[in-house]
PDB file of C-alpha atoms in Angstrom:
ATOM      1  CA  MET A   1    -211.769 -59.085-107.811  1.00  0.00           C
ATOM      2  CA  GLU A   2    -212.564 -55.475-108.101  1.00  0.00           C
ATOM      3  CA  PRO A   3    -215.792 -54.291-109.759  1.00  0.00           C
ATOM      4  CA  GLY A   4    -215.533 -52.892-113.250  1.00  0.00           C
ATOM      5  CA  ILE A   5    -214.629 -53.892-116.723  1.00  0.00           C
ATOM      6  CA  GLU A   6    -211.520 -55.703-117.928  1.00  0.00           C
ATOM      7  CA  LEU A   7    -210.655 -55.854-121.626  1.00  0.00           C
ATOM      8  CA  LEU A   8    -209.678 -59.222-123.138  1.00  0.00           C
ATOM      9  CA  SER A   9    -207.735 -59.856-126.295  1.00  0.00           C
ATOM     10  CA  SER A  10    -205.719 -62.856-127.389  1.00  0.00           C
ATOM     11  CA  ARG A  11    -205.662 -65.844-125.017  1.00  0.00           C
ATOM     12  CA  TRP A  12    -208.867 -64.788-123.280  1.00  0.00           C
ATOM     13  CA  ASP A  13    -209.253 -68.488-122.501  1.00  0.00           C
ATOM     14  CA  LEU A  14    -206.571 -68.200-119.746  1.00  0.00           C
ATOM     15  CA  LYS A  15    -208.806 -65.728-117.917  1.00  0.00           C
ATOM     16  CA  LEU A  16    -211.834 -68.129-118.425  1.00  0.00           C
ATOM     17  CA  PHE A  17    -209.816 -71.049-116.919  1.00  0.00           C
ATOM     18  CA  GLU A  18    -208.710 -68.922-113.990  1.00  0.00           C
ATOM     19  CA  LEU A  19    -212.331 -67.947-113.238  1.00  0.00           C
ATOM     20  CA  LEU A  20    -213.487 -71.570-113.628  1.00  0.00           C
ATOM     21  CA  ASN A  21    -210.783 -72.781-111.274  1.00  0.00           C
ATOM     22  CA  ASN A  22    -212.039 -70.386-108.568  1.00  0.00           C
ATOM     23  CA  ALA A  23    -215.782 -70.922-109.143  1.00  0.00           C
ATOM     24  CA  LYS A  24    -217.809 -71.227-105.954  1.00  0.00           C
ATOM     25  CA  HIS A  25    -221.496 -71.132-106.980  1.00  0.00           C
ATOM     26  CA  ASN A  26    -222.311 -71.160-110.642  1.00  0.00           C
ATOM     27  CA  ILE A  27    -220.898 -71.692-114.167  1.00  0.00           C
ATOM     28  CA  TYR A  28    -223.169 -70.659-116.967  1.00  0.00           C
ATOM     29  CA  LEU A  29    -221.734 -71.035-120.533  1.00  0.00           C
ATOM     30  CA  ALA A  30    -223.363 -70.144-123.794  1.00  0.00           C
ATOM     31  CA  SER A  31    -221.658 -70.885-127.084  1.00  0.00           C
ATOM     32  CA  PRO A  32    -223.087 -72.198-130.415  1.00  0.00           C
ATOM     33  CA  PHE A  33    -219.864 -74.205-131.050  1.00  0.00           C
ATOM     34  CA  VAL A  34    -218.013 -76.507-128.716  1.00  0.00           C
ATOM     35  CA  LYS A  35    -215.169 -78.910-129.391  1.00  0.00           C
ATOM     36  CA  THR A  36    -213.943 -81.816-127.270  1.00  0.00           C
ATOM     37  CA  TYR A  37    -210.626 -80.127-126.478  1.00  0.00           C
ATOM     38  CA  ALA A  38    -212.412 -77.122-124.996  1.00  0.00           C
ATOM     39  CA  ALA A  39    -214.935 -79.153-123.044  1.00  0.00           C
ATOM     40  CA  ARG A  40    -212.153 -81.246-121.460  1.00  0.00           C
ATOM     41  CA  LYS A  41    -210.193 -78.114-120.596  1.00  0.00           C
ATOM     42  CA  ILE A  42    -213.305 -76.495-119.030  1.00  0.00           C
ATOM     43  CA  ILE A  43    -214.070 -79.605-116.922  1.00  0.00           C
ATOM     44  CA  ASP A  44    -210.429 -80.028-115.881  1.00  0.00           C
ATOM     45  CA  SER A  45    -210.356 -76.380-114.757  1.00  0.00           C
ATOM     46  CA  CYS A  46    -213.391 -76.596-112.553  1.00  0.00           C
ATOM     47  CA  PRO A  47    -213.233 -77.262-108.844  1.00  0.00           C
ATOM     48  CA  LYS A  48    -214.458 -80.664-107.759  1.00  0.00           C
ATOM     49  CA  ARG A  49    -217.264 -79.183-105.580  1.00  0.00           C
ATOM     50  CA  LYS A  50    -220.909 -79.152-106.614  1.00  0.00           C
ATOM     51  CA  LEU A  51    -221.777 -76.154-108.731  1.00  0.00           C
ATOM     52  CA  ASP A  52    -224.811 -75.007-110.698  1.00  0.00           C
ATOM     53  CA  PHE A  53    -223.227 -75.757-114.057  1.00  0.00           C
ATOM     54  CA  ARG A  54    -225.265 -75.025-117.212  1.00  0.00           C
ATOM     55  CA  TYR A  55    -224.424 -74.914-120.942  1.00  0.00           C
ATOM     56  CA  ILE A  56    -226.461 -73.519-123.774  1.00  0.00           C
ATOM     57  CA  ASN A  57    -225.579 -74.744-127.285  1.00  0.00           C
ATOM     58  CA  SER A  58    -227.144 -74.457-130.696  1.00  0.00           C
ATOM     59  CA  PHE A  59    -227.611 -78.198-131.417  1.00  0.00           C
ATOM     60  CA  LYS A  60    -227.739 -77.977-135.224  1.00  0.00           C
ATOM     61  CA  LEU A  61    -226.861 -81.194-137.059  1.00  0.00           C
ATOM     62  CA  ALA A  62    -224.919 -79.199-139.695  1.00  0.00           C
ATOM     63  CA  TYR A  63    -222.560 -77.863-137.009  1.00  0.00           C
ATOM     64  CA  PHE A  64    -221.657 -81.436-136.024  1.00  0.00           C
ATOM     65  CA  HIS A  65    -221.537 -82.677-139.572  1.00  0.00           C
ATOM     66  CA  ASN A  66    -219.176 -79.948-140.760  1.00  0.00           C
ATOM     67  CA  GLY A  67    -217.004 -80.233-137.619  1.00  0.00           C
ATOM     68  CA  ALA A  68    -217.747 -76.881-136.010  1.00  0.00           C
ATOM     69  CA  SER A  69    -218.881 -78.770-132.926  1.00  0.00           C
ATOM     70  CA  ASP A  70    -218.160 -82.304-131.582  1.00  0.00           C
ATOM     71  CA  LEU A  71    -220.507 -84.812-130.033  1.00  0.00           C
ATOM     72  CA  GLY A  72    -217.592 -85.771-127.799  1.00  0.00           C
ATOM     73  CA  ALA A  73    -217.692 -82.355-126.200  1.00  0.00           C
ATOM     74  CA  LEU A  74    -221.359 -82.811-125.310  1.00  0.00           C
ATOM     75  CA  ARG A  75    -220.572 -86.263-123.949  1.00  0.00           C
ATOM     76  CA  ILE A  76    -217.922 -84.732-121.641  1.00  0.00           C
ATOM     77  CA  PHE A  77    -220.440 -82.225-120.278  1.00  0.00           C
ATOM     78  CA  TYR A  78    -223.090 -84.887-119.960  1.00  0.00           C
ATOM     79  CA  ASP A  79    -220.742 -87.285-118.078  1.00  0.00           C
ATOM     80  CA  ASN A  80    -219.901 -84.412-115.705  1.00  0.00           C
ATOM     81  CA  LYS A  81    -223.552 -83.647-115.003  1.00  0.00           C
ATOM     82  CA  VAL A  82    -223.653 -80.301-116.766  1.00  0.00           C
ATOM     83  CA  LYS A  83    -227.232 -79.240-117.474  1.00  0.00           C
ATOM     84  CA  MET A  84    -227.494 -78.606-121.199  1.00  0.00           C
ATOM     85  CA  LYS A  85    -230.130 -76.762-123.289  1.00  0.00           C
ATOM     86  CA  ASN A  86    -230.673 -76.267-127.007  1.00  0.00           C
ATOM     87  CA  VAL A  87    -231.323 -72.755-128.295  1.00  0.00           C
ATOM     88  CA  GLN A  88    -231.371 -72.956-132.071  1.00  0.00           C
ATOM     89  CA  ARG A  89    -230.857 -69.290-132.747  1.00  0.00           C
ATOM     90  CA  LEU A  90    -227.992 -68.889-130.280  1.00  0.00           C
ATOM     91  CA  HIS A  91    -225.132 -66.750-131.601  1.00  0.00           C
ATOM     92  CA  ALA A  92    -224.081 -65.209-128.226  1.00  0.00           C
ATOM     93  CA  LYS A  93    -220.932 -66.209-126.417  1.00  0.00           C
ATOM     94  CA  LEU A  94    -221.514 -65.638-122.720  1.00  0.00           C
ATOM     95  CA  TYR A  95    -219.451 -67.173-119.951  1.00  0.00           C
ATOM     96  CA  ILE A  96    -220.688 -66.376-116.462  1.00  0.00           C
ATOM     97  CA  ILE A  97    -218.770 -67.630-113.474  1.00  0.00           C
ATOM     98  CA  ASP A  98    -220.132 -66.443-110.090  1.00  0.00           C
ATOM     99  CA  ASP A  99    -220.059 -62.643-110.205  1.00  0.00           C
ATOM    100  CA  ASN A 100    -218.008 -62.386-113.466  1.00  0.00           C
ATOM    101  CA  ALA A 101    -219.308 -62.356-116.972  1.00  0.00           C
ATOM    102  CA  ILE A 102    -217.139 -62.712-120.041  1.00  0.00           C
ATOM    103  CA  ILE A 103    -218.673 -61.530-123.285  1.00  0.00           C
ATOM    104  CA  THR A 104    -216.565 -62.279-126.260  1.00  0.00           C
ATOM    105  CA  ALA A 105    -216.636 -63.349-129.912  1.00  0.00           C
ATOM    106  CA  GLY A 106    -214.732 -66.521-128.952  1.00  0.00           C
ATOM    107  CA  ASN A 107    -216.464 -69.897-129.166  1.00  0.00           C
ATOM    108  CA  LEU A 108    -215.583 -72.933-127.054  1.00  0.00           C
ATOM    109  CA  THR A 109    -213.150 -74.272-129.589  1.00  0.00           C
ATOM    110  CA  PRO A 110    -209.339 -74.339-129.988  1.00  0.00           C
ATOM    111  CA  ARG A 111    -209.566 -71.555-132.638  1.00  0.00           C
ATOM    112  CA  GLY A 112    -211.805 -69.576-130.393  1.00  0.00           C
ATOM    113  CA  PHE A 113    -209.341 -69.901-127.586  1.00  0.00           C
ATOM    114  CA  ARG A 114    -206.050 -69.333-129.419  1.00  0.00           C
ATOM    115  CA  GLY A 115    -206.298 -69.534-133.160  1.00  0.00           C
ATOM    116  CA  ASN A 116    -208.537 -66.608-134.025  1.00  0.00           C
ATOM    117  CA  ILE A 117    -208.114 -62.955-133.187  1.00  0.00           C
ATOM    118  CA  GLU A 118    -210.786 -62.491-130.548  1.00  0.00           C
ATOM    119  CA  TYR A 119    -211.735 -59.601-128.311  1.00  0.00           C
ATOM    120  CA  GLY A 120    -214.092 -59.297-125.378  1.00  0.00           C
ATOM    121  CA  ILE A 121    -214.711 -57.977-121.905  1.00  0.00           C
ATOM    122  CA  ILE A 122    -215.133 -59.188-118.341  1.00  0.00           C
ATOM    123  CA  LEU A 123    -217.773 -57.455-116.342  1.00  0.00           C
ATOM    124  CA  ARG A 124    -217.648 -57.414-112.536  1.00  0.00           C
ATOM    125  CA  ASP A 125    -220.472 -55.187-111.417  1.00  0.00           C
ATOM    126  CA  LYS A 126    -224.260 -55.145-110.960  1.00  0.00           C
ATOM    127  CA  THR A 127    -224.645 -55.734-114.687  1.00  0.00           C
ATOM    128  CA  VAL A 128    -223.603 -59.377-114.109  1.00  0.00           C
ATOM    129  CA  MET A 129    -226.885 -60.078-112.298  1.00  0.00           C
ATOM    130  CA  LYS A 130    -228.843 -58.791-115.341  1.00  0.00           C
ATOM    131  CA  ILE A 131    -226.688 -61.064-117.578  1.00  0.00           C
ATOM    132  CA  LYS A 132    -227.360 -64.003-115.270  1.00  0.00           C
ATOM    133  CA  ASN A 133    -231.093 -63.310-115.420  1.00  0.00           C
ATOM    134  CA  TYR A 134    -230.926 -63.205-119.205  1.00  0.00           C
ATOM    135  CA  PHE A 135    -229.047 -66.483-119.343  1.00  0.00           C
ATOM    136  CA  THR A 136    -231.467 -68.151-116.906  1.00  0.00           C
ATOM    137  CA  ALA A 137    -234.482 -66.955-118.951  1.00  0.00           C
ATOM    138  CA  LEU A 138    -232.882 -68.261-122.163  1.00  0.00           C
ATOM    139  CA  PHE A 139    -232.025 -71.573-120.418  1.00  0.00           C
ATOM    140  CA  ASN A 140    -235.571 -72.022-119.095  1.00  0.00           C
ATOM    141  CA  ASN A 141    -237.318 -71.026-122.335  1.00  0.00           C
ATOM    142  CA  SER A 142    -235.577 -72.766-125.168  1.00  0.00           C
ATOM    143  CA  ASP A 143    -236.851 -72.176-128.656  1.00  0.00           C
TER     144      ASP A 143
END
């Protein structure tokens, strides 16, 4: 893919799944909310080769109690050997696949994928390395 910025609007999830399907090295996801449907779609979209796959979530009991997130989604990630980390103050939605970074308002939920009006960008330039470094620092230094 060419360097630069691509704007994303409705059905940004299709671009996410396309990138996941072509992942070669790393998948880094950060979203405070995750639902079982989304976790299954993500895992099903990934190649079967070994990747550095990490997920940051805000594991707040209230989010699971009120249905914003599902324990089943975490179980899917766990069963597929995704490294997970809790960052309580997480609000960012970052999806980094190899040399592509999606920054959007959309969570990893059906409404975030196709129910809500969402907008975001895909970056494909040297900025992606800075975003990867930020993600890695956040992952290694949970709060």
